[in-house]
Coordinates of C-alpha atoms in Angstrom, one line a residue:
Chain M
M1 CA 59.5 -41.4 -30.5
K2 CA 57.2 -43.1 -28.0
R3 CA 55.6 -39.8 -27.1
I4 CA 54.5 -39.3 -30.7
I5 CA 53.5 -42.9 -31.5
L6 CA 51.3 -43.6 -28.5
P7 CA 48.9 -40.6 -28.9
I8 CA 48.7 -41.3 -32.7
L9 CA 47.8 -44.8 -32.0
A10 CA 45.2 -43.8 -29.4
M11 CA 43.7 -41.4 -32.0
F12 CA 43.5 -44.1 -34.6
F13 CA 41.6 -46.4 -32.2
V14 CA 39.2 -43.7 -31.2
G15 CA 38.8 -42.7 -34.8
N16 CA 38.0 -46.3 -35.7
I17 CA 35.3 -46.6 -33.1
I18 CA 33.7 -43.4 -34.2
A19 CA 33.9 -44.4 -37.8
Q20 CA 32.2 -47.7 -37.0
Q21 CA 29.3 -45.9 -35.4
D22 CA 28.8 -43.9 -38.5
L23 CA 26.9 -46.4 -40.6
K24 CA 27.1 -44.6 -43.9
P25 CA 29.6 -46.5 -46.1
S26 CA 32.8 -44.5 -46.5
K27 CA 35.0 -44.5 -49.5
T28 CA 38.1 -44.6 -47.5
Q29 CA 38.4 -47.9 -45.7
F30 CA 40.4 -48.3 -42.5
M31 CA 41.4 -51.4 -40.7
I32 CA 43.5 -52.3 -37.7
R33 CA 45.0 -55.7 -37.8
G34 CA 48.3 -57.0 -36.5
Y35 CA 49.6 -59.6 -34.2
G36 CA 51.2 -60.3 -30.8
S37 CA 52.7 -63.0 -28.7
A38 CA 53.3 -64.0 -25.1
G39 CA 55.4 -66.8 -23.8
F40 CA 57.6 -68.7 -21.5
Q41 CA 61.2 -69.8 -22.1
S42 CA 63.7 -72.0 -20.4
L43 CA 67.3 -71.7 -21.6
N44 CA 70.3 -74.0 -20.9
D45 CA 73.4 -72.1 -21.9
E46 CA 76.4 -74.4 -21.5
G47 CA 74.9 -75.8 -18.3
E48 CA 73.7 -72.4 -16.9
K49 CA 70.0 -72.5 -16.6
E50 CA 67.5 -69.7 -16.6
S51 CA 63.8 -69.4 -17.2
S52 CA 61.3 -66.6 -17.5
F53 CA 57.9 -65.6 -18.8
N54 CA 58.1 -63.0 -21.5
S55 CA 55.5 -60.5 -22.5
G56 CA 56.6 -60.8 -26.1
T57 CA 55.6 -58.3 -28.6
F58 CA 52.5 -56.5 -29.9
A59 CA 52.6 -55.3 -33.5
P60 CA 49.5 -53.3 -34.7
I61 CA 49.1 -52.9 -38.4
M62 CA 46.9 -50.2 -40.0
L63 CA 45.6 -50.4 -43.5
F64 CA 44.0 -47.4 -45.2
K65 CA 42.4 -48.1 -48.5
F66 CA 41.7 -44.8 -50.4
S67 CA 40.5 -46.3 -53.7
D68 CA 40.7 -49.5 -55.6
K69 CA 44.2 -48.7 -56.6
F70 CA 45.6 -46.7 -53.7
M71 CA 46.5 -47.9 -50.2
F72 CA 48.7 -47.1 -47.2
E73 CA 50.0 -49.8 -44.8
T74 CA 52.0 -49.4 -41.6
E75 CA 53.1 -51.6 -38.8
M76 CA 54.5 -50.6 -35.5
E77 CA 56.1 -52.9 -33.1
F78 CA 56.0 -52.6 -29.3
A79 CA 58.1 -54.8 -27.1
Y80 CA 58.9 -54.7 -23.4
E81 CA 62.6 -55.2 -23.0
N82 CA 64.8 -54.7 -19.9
G83 CA 62.1 -52.8 -18.1
E84 CA 61.5 -50.4 -21.0
L85 CA 59.0 -50.1 -23.8
E86 CA 60.8 -50.4 -27.1
T87 CA 59.0 -49.1 -30.2
A88 CA 59.9 -49.6 -33.8
L89 CA 58.4 -48.8 -37.1
E90 CA 58.4 -52.0 -39.1
Y91 CA 57.0 -50.5 -42.2
A92 CA 55.0 -47.5 -43.5
D93 CA 54.5 -47.3 -47.2
V94 CA 52.0 -46.2 -49.9
M95 CA 51.2 -48.4 -52.8
Y96 CA 49.5 -47.7 -56.0
I97 CA 48.3 -50.3 -58.5
L98 CA 49.5 -49.0 -61.9
N99 CA 47.9 -51.8 -64.0
D100 CA 47.2 -55.5 -63.7
Y101 CA 50.9 -56.3 -63.9
M102 CA 52.6 -53.6 -61.9
T103 CA 52.3 -51.8 -58.5
I104 CA 54.5 -49.1 -57.2
R105 CA 55.4 -48.8 -53.5
A106 CA 57.3 -46.1 -51.7
G107 CA 58.3 -45.5 -48.1
K108 CA 59.7 -48.0 -45.7
F109 CA 58.7 -51.5 -46.8
L110 CA 59.5 -55.1 -46.1
L111 CA 62.1 -56.2 -48.7
P112 CA 61.4 -59.1 -50.9
F113 CA 64.8 -60.4 -50.3
G114 CA 64.0 -64.1 -50.3
T115 CA 60.6 -64.8 -48.7
F116 CA 61.1 -65.2 -45.0
M117 CA 61.1 -61.6 -43.9
E118 CA 58.4 -60.4 -46.2
R119 CA 56.0 -63.3 -46.0
L120 CA 56.7 -65.6 -43.1
H121 CA 58.1 -63.8 -40.1
P122 CA 55.0 -62.5 -38.3
S123 CA 54.5 -64.7 -35.2
W124 CA 51.1 -66.0 -36.3
I125 CA 52.6 -67.1 -39.6
N126 CA 56.0 -68.4 -38.5
K127 CA 55.6 -72.0 -37.4
L128 CA 58.3 -71.7 -34.7
S129 CA 58.7 -69.1 -32.1
S130 CA 62.2 -68.1 -33.2
V131 CA 63.5 -66.9 -36.6
P132 CA 66.1 -69.0 -38.5
L133 CA 69.8 -68.2 -38.0
G134 CA 70.8 -65.4 -40.4
F135 CA 67.6 -63.3 -39.9
G136 CA 66.7 -60.7 -37.4
H137 CA 69.3 -59.3 -34.9
D138 CA 72.8 -60.3 -35.9
G139 CA 71.5 -61.4 -39.2
I140 CA 73.1 -61.1 -42.6
V141 CA 69.8 -60.4 -44.4
P142 CA 67.9 -57.1 -44.8
S143 CA 64.3 -57.1 -43.6
S144 CA 63.1 -53.7 -44.7
G145 CA 64.4 -50.7 -46.6
V146 CA 63.5 -47.1 -47.3
G147 CA 63.0 -46.3 -51.0
V148 CA 60.8 -47.2 -53.9
E149 CA 59.8 -50.5 -55.5
L150 CA 58.0 -51.8 -58.5
R151 CA 56.4 -55.2 -58.2
G152 CA 53.9 -57.3 -60.0
T153 CA 53.0 -60.6 -61.5
F154 CA 52.3 -62.0 -64.9
T155 CA 51.4 -65.4 -66.4
V156 CA 53.0 -67.0 -69.4
S157 CA 50.8 -69.8 -70.8
G158 CA 49.7 -71.1 -67.4
S159 CA 52.9 -70.5 -65.4
K160 CA 53.1 -67.6 -63.0
F161 CA 56.0 -65.3 -62.5
N162 CA 56.3 -62.5 -60.0
Y163 CA 58.9 -59.8 -59.7
A164 CA 60.1 -56.9 -57.6
V165 CA 62.8 -54.3 -58.3
Y166 CA 63.6 -51.7 -55.7
S167 CA 66.1 -49.0 -54.9
T168 CA 66.7 -48.2 -51.2
N169 CA 69.2 -46.4 -49.0
G170 CA 70.9 -49.7 -48.8
P171 CA 73.0 -51.4 -46.2
K172 CA 75.7 -49.6 -44.3
L173 CA 79.2 -50.9 -43.5
N174 CA 80.3 -50.8 -39.9
D175 CA 83.9 -49.8 -40.4
G176 CA 84.8 -50.5 -36.8
S177 CA 85.6 -46.9 -35.9
M178 CA 83.0 -46.9 -33.2
D179 CA 82.9 -50.5 -32.3
P180 CA 86.0 -52.4 -33.5
D181 CA 84.4 -55.8 -32.7
E182 CA 81.9 -55.2 -35.4
A183 CA 84.3 -54.1 -38.2
G184 CA 83.0 -55.4 -41.5
I185 CA 79.4 -56.1 -40.5
L186 CA 76.6 -54.7 -42.6
H187 CA 73.7 -52.9 -40.9
F188 CA 70.4 -52.8 -42.7
D189 CA 68.3 -50.3 -40.7
N190 CA 69.1 -47.1 -42.4
Y191 CA 66.5 -44.3 -42.4
E192 CA 69.1 -42.0 -43.7
D193 CA 71.7 -42.9 -46.3
N194 CA 75.3 -42.9 -45.4
N195 CA 76.4 -42.2 -49.0
K196 CA 75.0 -41.0 -52.3
N197 CA 74.8 -44.4 -53.8
K198 CA 71.4 -46.1 -53.7
S199 CA 71.1 -49.8 -53.6
L200 CA 69.4 -51.8 -56.3
G201 CA 67.7 -55.0 -55.5
G202 CA 65.0 -57.4 -56.7
R203 CA 63.5 -60.8 -56.8
I204 CA 62.0 -63.0 -59.4
G205 CA 59.7 -65.8 -58.4
Y206 CA 58.4 -68.6 -60.6
L207 CA 55.5 -70.9 -59.9
P208 CA 55.8 -73.7 -62.4
F209 CA 52.6 -75.7 -61.6
T210 CA 49.0 -74.6 -62.2
D211 CA 48.1 -75.4 -58.5
S212 CA 50.6 -72.8 -57.3
S213 CA 52.1 -75.4 -54.9
T214 CA 55.7 -74.7 -55.7
E215 CA 57.7 -71.5 -56.0
I216 CA 61.3 -70.9 -56.6
G217 CA 62.8 -67.5 -56.3
F218 CA 66.1 -65.6 -56.8
S219 CA 66.9 -62.3 -55.1
F220 CA 69.8 -59.9 -55.2
L221 CA 70.8 -56.6 -53.6
N222 CA 73.8 -54.6 -54.8
S223 CA 75.0 -51.5 -53.1
K224 CA 77.9 -49.3 -52.1
V225 CA 78.0 -49.6 -48.3
G226 CA 80.9 -47.3 -47.0
N227 CA 80.4 -43.8 -45.6
T228 CA 81.0 -40.9 -48.0
E229 CA 84.4 -39.3 -47.7
S230 CA 85.8 -42.2 -45.7
D231 CA 88.4 -44.7 -46.7
Y232 CA 85.5 -47.1 -47.2
E233 CA 83.7 -45.0 -49.7
K234 CA 84.3 -47.5 -52.6
I235 CA 83.4 -50.6 -50.7
G236 CA 80.5 -52.4 -52.2
A237 CA 78.3 -55.4 -51.2
K238 CA 76.5 -58.0 -53.2
L239 CA 73.8 -60.1 -51.6
I240 CA 71.9 -62.9 -53.1
A241 CA 69.3 -65.4 -52.0
Y242 CA 67.6 -68.4 -53.4
D243 CA 64.2 -69.4 -51.9
F244 CA 62.0 -72.5 -52.3
S245 CA 58.5 -73.2 -51.2
F246 CA 56.3 -76.2 -51.6
I247 CA 52.9 -76.7 -50.0
K248 CA 50.2 -79.1 -50.9
K249 CA 47.3 -81.1 -49.5
V250 CA 48.6 -84.7 -49.8
N251 CA 45.7 -87.2 -49.7
P252 CA 47.6 -90.3 -48.7
L253 CA 49.0 -88.4 -45.7
A254 CA 45.6 -86.9 -44.9
G255 CA 47.1 -83.5 -44.4
I256 CA 49.2 -80.6 -45.6
I257 CA 52.9 -80.8 -46.2
D258 CA 54.7 -77.5 -46.2
I259 CA 58.4 -77.1 -47.1
K260 CA 60.2 -73.7 -47.0
A261 CA 63.9 -73.0 -47.6
Q262 CA 66.1 -70.0 -48.2
Y263 CA 69.9 -69.7 -48.8
N264 CA 71.5 -66.3 -48.4
K265 CA 75.0 -65.1 -49.3
S266 CA 76.6 -61.8 -48.6
L267 CA 79.9 -60.7 -50.3
V268 CA 81.5 -57.4 -49.1
D269 CA 84.5 -56.0 -50.9
D270 CA 87.8 -56.5 -49.0
A271 CA 88.8 -53.6 -46.8
E272 CA 91.4 -52.8 -44.1
Y273 CA 90.1 -52.6 -40.6
F274 CA 91.9 -51.6 -37.4
E275 CA 92.0 -53.4 -34.1
P276 CA 93.0 -51.5 -31.0
L277 CA 96.0 -53.0 -29.2
D278 CA 96.1 -53.3 -25.4
G279 CA 99.1 -51.1 -25.0
G280 CA 97.6 -48.4 -27.3
G281 CA 97.9 -48.1 -31.1
F282 CA 96.2 -50.2 -33.7
E283 CA 96.8 -53.2 -35.8
E284 CA 95.6 -53.3 -39.4
Y285 CA 94.0 -56.5 -40.6
T286 CA 91.7 -57.7 -43.4
F287 CA 89.6 -60.8 -44.1
N288 CA 87.5 -62.3 -46.9
N289 CA 84.2 -60.7 -46.0
T290 CA 81.8 -63.5 -47.1
S291 CA 78.9 -64.8 -45.0
N292 CA 76.1 -67.2 -45.7
S293 CA 73.1 -68.7 -44.0
F294 CA 70.6 -71.3 -44.8
Y295 CA 67.4 -72.7 -43.5
A296 CA 65.0 -75.5 -44.4
Q297 CA 61.7 -76.2 -42.7
L298 CA 59.3 -79.1 -43.0
S299 CA 55.9 -79.1 -41.4
Y300 CA 52.8 -81.4 -41.5
K301 CA 49.3 -80.7 -40.4
P302 CA 46.8 -83.6 -40.5
T303 CA 43.9 -81.4 -41.7
M304 CA 41.9 -84.3 -43.0
S305 CA 41.9 -86.2 -39.7
A306 CA 38.4 -87.1 -38.3
S307 CA 39.5 -85.9 -34.9
N308 CA 38.9 -82.2 -34.2
F309 CA 41.9 -82.2 -31.9
L310 CA 44.4 -83.8 -34.4
K311 CA 43.1 -81.6 -37.2
N312 CA 44.6 -78.6 -35.4
I313 CA 47.9 -80.1 -34.5
E314 CA 51.0 -79.3 -36.6
L315 CA 54.5 -80.8 -36.4
V316 CA 57.4 -78.7 -37.5
G317 CA 61.2 -79.3 -37.9
R318 CA 63.7 -76.7 -39.0
Y319 CA 67.4 -76.7 -39.6
S320 CA 69.4 -73.5 -40.0
E321 CA 73.0 -72.4 -40.1
L322 CA 75.0 -69.2 -40.2
N323 CA 78.6 -68.8 -41.2
T324 CA 80.3 -65.4 -40.9
P325 CA 83.8 -64.6 -42.2
E326 CA 86.9 -66.3 -40.9
G327 CA 89.3 -63.7 -39.5
A328 CA 86.6 -61.2 -38.6
E329 CA 86.1 -60.3 -34.9
W330 CA 82.5 -61.6 -35.3
E331 CA 83.6 -64.9 -36.9
S332 CA 81.1 -67.7 -36.2
N333 CA 79.9 -71.0 -37.5
V334 CA 76.6 -71.9 -35.9
K335 CA 74.1 -74.7 -36.5
Q336 CA 70.6 -74.9 -35.2
T337 CA 67.9 -77.5 -35.1
A338 CA 64.4 -76.7 -33.9
F339 CA 61.4 -78.9 -33.4
G340 CA 57.9 -77.8 -32.6
I341 CA 54.3 -79.0 -31.9
N342 CA 51.7 -76.4 -32.6
Y343 CA 48.1 -76.3 -31.6
W344 CA 46.0 -74.0 -33.8
L345 CA 43.2 -72.3 -31.9
S346 CA 42.1 -70.4 -35.0
W347 CA 43.5 -69.7 -38.4
R348 CA 45.5 -66.9 -36.9
S349 CA 46.3 -68.1 -33.4
A350 CA 48.6 -70.9 -32.3
L351 CA 50.1 -72.4 -29.1
K352 CA 53.6 -73.3 -30.0
V353 CA 55.8 -75.7 -28.0
N354 CA 59.4 -75.6 -29.3
Y355 CA 62.7 -77.2 -28.5
Q356 CA 65.8 -75.7 -30.1
I357 CA 69.4 -76.8 -30.0
T358 CA 72.1 -74.3 -31.2
D359 CA 75.8 -75.1 -31.3
G360 CA 78.9 -73.9 -32.9
T361 CA 81.7 -71.5 -32.4
G362 CA 82.0 -67.7 -32.3
G363 CA 79.2 -65.2 -31.4
H364 CA 79.7 -62.3 -29.0
G365 CA 81.7 -64.3 -26.4
G366 CA 84.0 -65.6 -29.1
G367 CA 84.1 -69.1 -27.6
G368 CA 81.8 -72.1 -28.1
I369 CA 78.1 -71.9 -28.4
D370 CA 76.0 -74.6 -26.9
K371 CA 72.4 -73.6 -26.1
K372 CA 69.2 -75.6 -25.5
L373 CA 66.1 -73.6 -25.5
F374 CA 62.6 -74.7 -24.6
T375 CA 59.8 -72.3 -25.3
I376 CA 56.0 -72.1 -25.2
Q377 CA 54.6 -69.2 -27.2
W378 CA 51.0 -68.1 -27.7
A379 CA 51.0 -66.2 -31.0
F380 CA 47.9 -64.5 -32.2
G381 CA 46.7 -62.4 -35.1
I382 CA 44.2 -59.6 -34.3
Chain H
M1 CA 80.2 -72.0 -59.1
K2 CA 80.1 -70.6 -62.7
T3 CA 79.1 -74.0 -64.2
F4 CA 76.5 -74.4 -61.5
K5 CA 75.1 -71.0 -62.4
I6 CA 75.0 -71.7 -66.1
V7 CA 73.5 -75.1 -65.7
S8 CA 70.8 -73.7 -63.3
I9 CA 70.0 -70.8 -65.7
I10 CA 69.6 -73.2 -68.7
G11 CA 67.6 -75.6 -66.6
F12 CA 65.4 -72.8 -65.4
I13 CA 64.7 -71.6 -68.9
G14 CA 64.1 -75.1 -70.2
F15 CA 61.8 -75.9 -67.4
A16 CA 59.9 -72.7 -67.8
T17 CA 59.5 -73.3 -71.6
I18 CA 58.2 -76.9 -71.0
S19 CA 55.8 -75.9 -68.3
C20 CA 54.2 -73.1 -70.3
S21 CA 51.6 -74.4 -72.7
P22 CA 48.3 -73.2 -74.0
E23 CA 46.4 -76.2 -72.4
R24 CA 47.8 -75.2 -69.0
A25 CA 46.8 -71.6 -69.6
A26 CA 43.2 -72.8 -70.1
I27 CA 43.4 -74.8 -66.9
V28 CA 44.5 -71.7 -65.0
Q29 CA 41.8 -69.5 -66.7
G30 CA 39.1 -72.0 -65.9
K31 CA 39.7 -72.2 -62.1
S32 CA 36.9 -71.0 -59.9
G33 CA 37.2 -68.7 -56.9
V34 CA 36.8 -71.5 -54.4
Q35 CA 39.5 -73.6 -56.0
L36 CA 41.9 -70.6 -56.1
W37 CA 41.1 -69.7 -52.5
S38 CA 41.9 -73.3 -51.4
E39 CA 45.2 -73.4 -53.3
T40 CA 46.5 -69.8 -52.9
C41 CA 46.1 -68.5 -49.4
M42 CA 47.8 -71.4 -47.7
R43 CA 51.1 -70.7 -49.6
C44 CA 52.0 -68.4 -46.7
H45 CA 49.5 -68.8 -43.8
N46 CA 46.4 -70.8 -42.8
T47 CA 43.4 -70.1 -45.1
P48 CA 40.8 -67.8 -43.6
S49 CA 37.1 -68.6 -44.0
P50 CA 34.7 -66.4 -45.8
A51 CA 32.9 -65.7 -42.4
D52 CA 36.1 -64.3 -40.8
F53 CA 35.5 -60.8 -42.3
N54 CA 32.7 -58.6 -43.7
D55 CA 32.6 -57.3 -47.3
A56 CA 34.3 -54.0 -46.6
D57 CA 37.1 -55.7 -44.7
W58 CA 37.6 -58.3 -47.4
S59 CA 38.0 -55.6 -50.0
T60 CA 40.8 -53.9 -47.9
I61 CA 42.4 -57.3 -47.4
E62 CA 42.0 -58.0 -51.1
M63 CA 44.3 -55.1 -52.0
H64 CA 46.7 -55.8 -49.2
M65 CA 47.1 -59.4 -50.2
R66 CA 47.1 -58.8 -53.9
V67 CA 50.2 -56.6 -53.6
R68 CA 51.9 -58.6 -50.8
A69 CA 51.3 -62.0 -52.3
N70 CA 51.7 -60.9 -55.9
L71 CA 48.3 -62.3 -56.9
T72 CA 47.3 -61.8 -60.5
A73 CA 44.3 -59.4 -61.0
D74 CA 42.2 -62.4 -62.2
E75 CA 43.1 -64.6 -59.2
S76 CA 42.4 -61.9 -56.6
K77 CA 39.1 -60.9 -58.2
K78 CA 37.9 -64.5 -58.3
I79 CA 39.0 -65.3 -54.8
F80 CA 37.7 -62.2 -53.0
D81 CA 34.4 -62.2 -55.0
F82 CA 34.0 -65.8 -53.7
L83 CA 34.9 -64.7 -50.1
R84 CA 32.4 -61.8 -50.2
S85 CA 29.7 -64.0 -51.7
A86 CA 30.0 -66.7 -49.1
N87 CA 30.4 -64.8 -45.8

């Protein structure tokens, strides 16, 4: 994969430089944007301390605009982990504006399941250096999907609505045959479908006020998740999310108040799973496969301050929690509180100083979780 | 849970009906590009200034953001016309 991606990337960079030297305006527009981050972290995991610098990630985004209606977007992610360069294709999709109210997208795209993954996760947008519990690795929420989507927006007498409906390969159930510890977990990164059933999902967002300060949204995703011709073929999953956003310049507070929240719930049909016993053989068990997660974040930026320094400071607090099914091998109940002070160097670059406390039960070790993490991250958009 | 769902659906429809009125439609229609720019972009990230990009780049960004942020055709035209006129 790397062997293919790196030369392609080099070609694009060179192409871009050549294109810029050619001063005639071109109908096809091409742009490289993206973001990256670098940082330092100090972790106290139940008394065991470790600290390290990390090179973070670099995620170039390429945008090709072929006409006023037709565009291609792609994002790759490069991260240096355990001494190796990891690459991932975050998204690669074409979009075509059908009319003022509807756009079609196809390919691998970020899913409008709630708002965090689609709108807020890039490091220069996310106000903290971590993602809330329930998202990302070990999350219960999909971030992208391969399929097609119709999305758009319309106004009804001054109130704005936006919508998206999509069909993708959908989540895949880990039936535990390969890794019994993960029996019942949903995996979302499926380039190839594991069954004939396609998932159906969507989101509706509503902005009640004329200043667009507030948005509430509801999302769903329904799919069969078991492998074809397995005992799990008929197992289905229903995911829902509610999201909320409020952002406004508040004059008495001389700054911007920003509130974001999302609640996610995942319901997977009951199924029988097998646990290998020490002396050989298996034990059959089942559990109520329901998970949920929630986060709420409040931030304040004194943009109207007379001091140039204070103007660029931002204070953030976030609470999140994740509850995975009782009786599952991956049962957990975790809570997390994170605080941050950010200094914005530009509209797309911030120095974030965060302190995060995570506690609860479960996780990979199965015991208690008690982690305190201090991080400094420099996030930048390019 | 069921009652909660029904109440929230009825509440949502009621709220939506009250908040939709012809006067409000006129307010939205009458907004200028500058005003929409200062209200809209900050919904997700800090607001970029007109000088951050040239005209060609703004038009690529226009399409990207129009789709990603579900901007109405009218909103995105006004905002990005303003950004291109002021850079």
